[in-house]
């Protein structure tokens, strides 16, 4: 009897190829598209993403369904996104969406549909270890590796997840989709934040949380007032341009002081920190009881650096870097690796 796999189909090249490859491997494939928001491009109540996914499903001859997760997405992802910015933090909505929607509610939905596995088009790998446990590893394509945004997955679900593209490079997947004549083979890549038009988060914040922005002082590290800011959510750690202040040397945003509604600026060298505190840690290995050595990343696009992670109380950790890191940003994630294996991660609270 064929094993059944549900594929999260967004209508893009990667998820479409994912479905095609699993079908070739002999699985019974069910395509599921998550409806996450009211799309202005909807036709007959079905979003354009679902329309493209259904075209692919029809081409492959597989079943396709739409799962209405609009309320859950709004509650779990959009509200989190807005709240984090309004509390002077920088959110990572993909991390939250992956944990609670794709590999939370969608996995449950897939099981209700009789699926043995859930598959997505992420560039990452799940491998079975000698002791029978499962580990999450980087995708073969270092430029496309997406393990960073998957660190919050519960360890126990790894045996129920498939990532068919983890061993491919992006140029290979595009060429393979064209070879298979998939209807979306030449479709452009999706934008970075799926629910924010043109990736303009400032416009999105202004539209969805009007009257929540308050002007305040821009100050240097000594507290001297240098100018006025438009509202803390419009500024990010490490920002240089758009500050509207003049100085004898370049100034960068060092911190956002929510308590006093101030943007604190300083020299580039003042952006660096040798350690940080992080909370809400999730381990994809046996939880350590003492300090461990890892390679760590403090944002999706940063390079890995050597670090030591010290477990603290209540799911917190202190991360100390062998070389200082620039622009440590509260709200972002620090993620830990051991070689190719992702071993855990946490939400950055403060630099130290």
Coordinates of C-alpha atoms in Angstrom, one line a residue:
X1 CA 0.0 0.0 0.0
X2 CA 1.3 3.4 -1.0
X3 CA 2.3 5.8 1.8
X4 CA 0.4 9.1 1.6
X5 CA 2.1 12.4 1.8
X6 CA 0.5 15.8 2.0
X7 CA 2.5 18.6 0.2
X8 CA 2.1 22.2 1.2
X9 CA 1.6 23.7 -2.2
X10 CA 1.9 27.5 -2.5
X11 CA 1.7 27.6 -6.2
X12 CA 5.4 28.3 -6.6
X13 CA 8.1 26.3 -8.3
X14 CA 9.6 24.7 -5.2
X15 CA 6.4 23.2 -3.7
X16 CA 5.2 22.2 -7.1
X17 CA 8.4 20.3 -7.9
X18 CA 8.2 18.8 -4.4
X19 CA 4.8 17.2 -5.3
X20 CA 6.1 16.0 -8.6
X21 CA 9.2 14.3 -7.1
X22 CA 7.2 12.6 -4.4
X23 CA 4.8 11.3 -7.0
X24 CA 7.7 9.9 -9.0
X25 CA 9.0 8.2 -5.8
X26 CA 5.7 6.3 -5.5
X27 CA 3.8 8.2 -2.9
X28 CA 0.1 8.9 -3.0
X29 CA 0.3 12.7 -3.0
X30 CA -2.3 15.2 -1.7
X31 CA -1.8 18.9 -2.4
X32 CA -2.8 21.3 0.3
X33 CA -2.8 25.1 -0.1
X34 CA -3.1 27.2 3.0
X35 CA -5.4 30.2 2.6
X36 CA -3.8 32.7 4.9
X37 CA -5.4 36.1 4.1
X38 CA -8.0 37.8 1.9
X39 CA -6.2 38.3 -1.3
X40 CA -7.3 41.1 -3.6
X41 CA -6.5 38.8 -6.6
X42 CA -9.0 36.2 -5.5
X43 CA -11.2 34.6 -8.1
X44 CA -14.4 32.8 -7.1
X45 CA -13.2 32.8 -3.5
X46 CA -10.0 31.0 -4.2
X47 CA -6.6 32.8 -4.0
X48 CA -4.2 33.1 -6.9
X49 CA -1.8 30.9 -4.9
X50 CA -4.4 28.2 -4.7
X51 CA -5.3 28.7 -8.4
X52 CA -1.7 28.0 -9.4
X53 CA -1.4 25.1 -7.0
X54 CA -4.6 23.6 -8.5
X55 CA -3.2 23.9 -12.0
X56 CA -0.2 21.9 -10.9
X57 CA -2.3 19.3 -9.1
X58 CA -4.5 18.9 -12.2
X59 CA -1.4 18.5 -14.3
X60 CA 0.0 15.8 -12.0
X61 CA -3.4 14.2 -11.5
X62 CA -3.4 14.5 -7.7
X63 CA -6.0 15.6 -5.2
X64 CA -5.9 19.2 -4.1
X65 CA -7.6 21.0 -1.2
X66 CA -7.6 24.4 0.3
X67 CA -7.3 24.8 4.1
X68 CA -8.7 28.0 5.5
X69 CA -6.2 29.2 8.1
X70 CA -7.0 32.9 7.8
X71 CA -8.0 33.4 11.4
X72 CA -5.1 31.4 12.8
X73 CA -2.7 33.2 10.6
X74 CA -4.0 36.6 11.7
X75 CA -3.9 35.6 15.4
X76 CA -0.5 33.8 15.4
X77 CA 1.5 35.5 12.8
X78 CA 0.2 38.9 11.8
X79 CA -0.6 40.0 15.4
X80 CA 2.8 38.8 16.5
X81 CA 4.4 40.7 13.7
X82 CA 2.7 44.0 14.6
X83 CA 3.1 43.6 18.3
X84 CA 6.8 43.0 18.1
X85 CA 7.4 46.1 16.0
X86 CA 5.2 48.2 18.3
X87 CA 7.3 47.1 21.3
X88 CA 10.6 48.1 19.6
X89 CA 11.6 44.6 18.5
X90 CA 12.2 43.1 15.1
X91 CA 10.1 40.0 14.4
X92 CA 10.7 37.0 12.2
X93 CA 7.3 35.9 11.0
X94 CA 8.6 33.0 9.0
X95 CA 9.8 31.3 12.2
X96 CA 6.4 31.6 13.8
X97 CA 4.5 30.6 10.7
X98 CA 6.6 27.5 10.3
X99 CA 6.1 26.4 13.9
X100 CA 2.4 27.0 14.4
X101 CA 0.9 26.8 10.9
X102 CA 3.0 24.8 8.5
X103 CA 4.3 22.3 11.0
X104 CA 1.6 22.7 13.5
X105 CA -2.0 23.2 12.3
X106 CA -1.2 22.0 8.7
X107 CA 0.5 18.9 9.9
X108 CA -2.6 18.1 12.0
X109 CA -4.8 18.8 9.0
X110 CA -2.7 16.5 6.9
X111 CA -3.0 13.7 9.4
X112 CA -6.8 14.2 9.4
X113 CA -6.7 13.6 5.7
X114 CA -5.0 10.3 6.2
X115 CA -1.4 11.5 5.3
X116 CA 1.6 9.7 6.8
X117 CA 3.9 12.6 6.1
X118 CA 3.9 16.3 5.4
X119 CA 6.3 17.7 2.8
X120 CA 7.3 21.2 1.9
X121 CA 9.7 22.8 -0.6
X122 CA 12.2 24.0 2.1
X123 CA 15.9 23.6 1.2
X124 CA 16.7 21.5 4.3
X125 CA 17.1 17.8 5.1
X126 CA 15.8 15.4 7.7
X127 CA 18.0 12.4 8.4
X128 CA 17.8 9.4 10.6
X129 CA 20.7 8.9 12.9
X130 CA 22.3 5.6 14.0
X131 CA 20.4 5.7 17.3
X132 CA 17.1 5.9 15.5
X133 CA 16.5 9.6 16.2
X134 CA 15.9 12.2 13.5
X135 CA 17.9 15.3 13.0
X136 CA 17.4 18.5 10.9
X137 CA 20.3 19.4 8.7
X138 CA 21.2 22.2 6.3
X139 CA 20.2 22.1 2.6
X140 CA 23.0 21.2 0.2
X141 CA 22.7 24.6 -1.4
X142 CA 24.3 26.9 1.1
X143 CA 22.8 30.0 -0.5
X144 CA 19.3 28.6 -0.3
X145 CA 19.6 26.7 3.1
X146 CA 16.4 27.5 5.1
X147 CA 17.2 25.6 8.3
X148 CA 17.5 28.9 10.2
X149 CA 13.7 29.5 10.0
X150 CA 12.9 26.0 11.1
X151 CA 14.7 25.8 14.4
X152 CA 11.4 26.0 16.4
X153 CA 10.0 22.7 15.0
X154 CA 9.3 20.2 17.7
X155 CA 11.9 17.4 17.6
X156 CA 9.2 14.7 17.8
X157 CA 7.6 15.6 14.4
X158 CA 10.8 15.3 12.3
X159 CA 10.0 11.6 11.5
X160 CA 6.8 12.8 9.9
X161 CA 8.3 15.4 7.6
X162 CA 9.8 15.2 4.1
X163 CA 12.0 17.8 2.4
X164 CA 12.5 16.5 -1.2
X165 CA 14.5 19.5 -2.3
X166 CA 17.1 19.4 0.5
X167 CA 19.7 17.8 -1.7
X168 CA 19.2 20.0 -4.7
X169 CA 20.6 23.4 -5.7
X170 CA 18.1 26.1 -6.7
X171 CA 19.3 26.2 -10.3
X172 CA 18.7 22.4 -10.5
X173 CA 15.2 22.7 -9.2
X174 CA 14.3 25.3 -11.7
X175 CA 15.7 23.2 -14.6
X176 CA 14.0 20.1 -13.3
X177 CA 10.6 21.9 -13.1
X178 CA 11.1 23.0 -16.7
X179 CA 12.1 19.5 -17.8
X180 CA 8.9 18.1 -16.2
X181 CA 6.9 20.9 -17.9
X182 CA 5.3 22.0 -14.7
X183 CA 2.8 24.8 -15.4
X184 CA 4.6 27.2 -12.9
X185 CA 8.2 26.3 -14.0
X186 CA 9.0 29.9 -15.0
X187 CA 7.1 31.6 -12.1
X188 CA 9.1 34.3 -10.3
X189 CA 10.3 33.8 -6.7
X190 CA 7.9 34.9 -4.0
X191 CA 8.5 38.0 -1.9
X192 CA 10.2 37.8 1.5
X193 CA 7.2 38.4 3.7
X194 CA 4.2 36.9 2.1
X195 CA 1.6 39.1 3.7
X196 CA 3.4 42.5 3.4
X197 CA 2.9 44.1 -0.1
X198 CA 6.2 45.0 -1.8
X199 CA 8.0 44.0 1.5
X200 CA 7.2 47.5 2.7
X201 CA 6.7 46.8 6.4
X202 CA 6.6 50.5 7.3
X203 CA 3.6 51.1 5.1
X204 CA 2.0 47.9 6.4
X205 CA 2.4 49.1 10.0
X206 CA 1.0 52.5 9.2
X207 CA -2.1 50.9 7.6
X208 CA -2.8 48.3 10.3
X209 CA -1.7 50.2 13.4
X210 CA -2.4 53.9 12.7
X211 CA -2.1 56.3 15.7
X212 CA 0.3 53.9 17.4
X213 CA 3.5 55.8 16.5
X214 CA 4.8 58.5 18.7
X215 CA 7.7 60.9 17.9
X216 CA 10.6 61.1 20.3
X217 CA 14.2 62.0 20.8
X218 CA 17.2 60.6 18.9
X219 CA 20.1 60.6 21.4
X220 CA 23.7 59.6 21.4
X221 CA 25.2 57.2 23.9
X222 CA 25.7 60.0 26.4
X223 CA 22.0 61.0 26.2
X224 CA 22.5 64.2 24.2
X225 CA 19.5 65.0 22.0
X226 CA 20.5 65.0 18.3
X227 CA 17.1 65.1 16.6
X228 CA 13.6 63.6 16.5
X229 CA 12.4 60.2 15.3
X230 CA 9.1 59.4 13.7
X231 CA 8.2 56.4 15.9
X232 CA 10.3 53.5 17.1
X233 CA 8.9 50.8 14.7
X234 CA 10.3 52.8 11.8
X235 CA 13.9 52.1 13.0
X236 CA 16.1 49.0 13.1
X237 CA 19.3 48.2 14.9
X238 CA 22.3 49.0 12.7
X239 CA 20.4 51.5 10.5
X240 CA 22.4 54.5 9.2
X241 CA 20.3 56.1 6.5
X242 CA 17.2 58.1 7.1
X243 CA 18.0 59.3 10.6
X244 CA 17.7 62.9 9.6
X245 CA 20.6 64.1 11.9
X246 CA 24.0 65.6 11.1
X247 CA 27.2 64.6 12.9
X248 CA 30.9 64.8 12.3
X249 CA 31.1 61.0 11.8
X250 CA 28.6 58.3 10.6
X251 CA 26.0 57.4 13.2
X252 CA 24.0 54.1 13.5
X253 CA 21.0 52.9 15.5
X254 CA 22.5 51.2 18.5
X255 CA 19.3 50.5 20.5
X256 CA 15.6 51.3 20.6
X257 CA 14.7 52.5 24.1
X258 CA 11.0 51.7 24.4
X259 CA 10.7 52.8 28.1
X260 CA 11.8 56.4 27.2
X261 CA 10.7 56.4 23.5
X262 CA 14.2 57.1 22.3
X263 CA 16.4 56.0 19.4
X264 CA 19.9 55.6 20.7
X265 CA 22.7 56.2 18.1
X266 CA 26.4 55.7 18.1
X267 CA 29.5 54.9 16.2
X268 CA 29.8 51.7 14.1
X269 CA 32.1 50.1 16.7
X270 CA 29.4 50.6 19.4
X271 CA 27.2 48.2 17.4
X272 CA 29.3 45.2 18.3
X273 CA 28.5 42.8 21.2
X274 CA 30.4 39.8 22.5
X275 CA 27.4 38.1 24.0
X276 CA 23.6 38.1 24.3
X277 CA 20.7 36.7 26.3
X278 CA 18.0 34.8 24.5
X279 CA 14.7 33.2 25.6
X280 CA 12.2 30.6 24.5
X281 CA 14.9 28.2 23.5
X282 CA 14.0 25.1 21.4
X283 CA 16.4 22.2 21.3
X284 CA 16.5 19.7 18.4
X285 CA 18.9 17.5 20.4
X286 CA 19.0 16.3 24.0
X287 CA 18.7 19.4 26.1
X288 CA 22.2 20.4 27.4
X289 CA 22.7 20.9 31.2
X290 CA 26.0 22.7 30.9
X291 CA 27.7 25.1 28.5
X292 CA 28.2 23.7 24.9
X293 CA 30.2 24.9 21.9
X294 CA 28.3 25.6 18.7
X295 CA 28.4 27.6 15.5
X296 CA 25.7 30.3 15.7
X297 CA 23.9 32.7 13.4
X298 CA 22.1 35.9 14.7
X299 CA 20.1 36.5 11.5
X300 CA 19.1 34.6 8.4
X301 CA 21.7 36.1 6.1
X302 CA 24.6 36.3 8.5
X303 CA 27.6 33.9 8.6
X304 CA 28.1 31.3 11.3
X305 CA 30.6 32.1 14.1
X306 CA 31.9 30.0 17.0
X307 CA 30.0 30.5 20.2
X308 CA 29.4 29.0 23.6
X309 CA 25.8 28.5 24.8
X310 CA 25.1 28.4 28.5
X311 CA 21.7 27.1 29.6
X312 CA 19.9 29.3 32.2
X313 CA 16.6 29.0 34.0
X314 CA 13.2 29.1 32.4
X315 CA 14.3 28.2 28.9
X316 CA 16.8 31.1 28.6
X317 CA 20.4 30.9 27.4
X318 CA 23.5 33.1 27.3
X319 CA 25.4 33.0 24.1
X320 CA 29.0 34.2 24.1
X321 CA 30.8 34.7 20.8
X322 CA 34.5 34.2 20.1
X323 CA 34.3 37.3 17.9
X324 CA 32.0 40.2 18.6
X325 CA 28.8 40.4 16.5
X326 CA 27.4 43.4 14.8
X327 CA 23.8 44.6 15.3
X328 CA 22.4 42.0 17.7
X329 CA 18.7 42.7 17.4
X330 CA 16.0 41.8 20.0
X331 CA 13.2 39.8 18.5
X332 CA 15.4 38.1 15.9
X333 CA 16.6 34.5 16.4
X334 CA 20.0 33.1 17.3
X335 CA 20.3 29.6 15.9
X336 CA 22.8 26.9 16.8
X337 CA 24.6 24.4 14.6
X338 CA 26.9 21.5 15.1
X339 CA 28.4 20.9 11.7
X340 CA 25.5 20.5 9.2
X341 CA 23.1 19.7 12.0
X342 CA 20.8 22.3 13.4
X343 CA 20.7 21.7 17.2
X344 CA 18.6 24.5 18.5
X345 CA 17.8 28.2 18.7
X346 CA 16.2 31.0 20.7
X347 CA 14.7 34.5 20.6
X348 CA 17.2 37.3 21.2
X349 CA 16.2 39.5 24.2
X350 CA 19.2 41.7 24.7
X351 CA 22.9 42.2 23.9
X352 CA 25.4 42.0 26.8

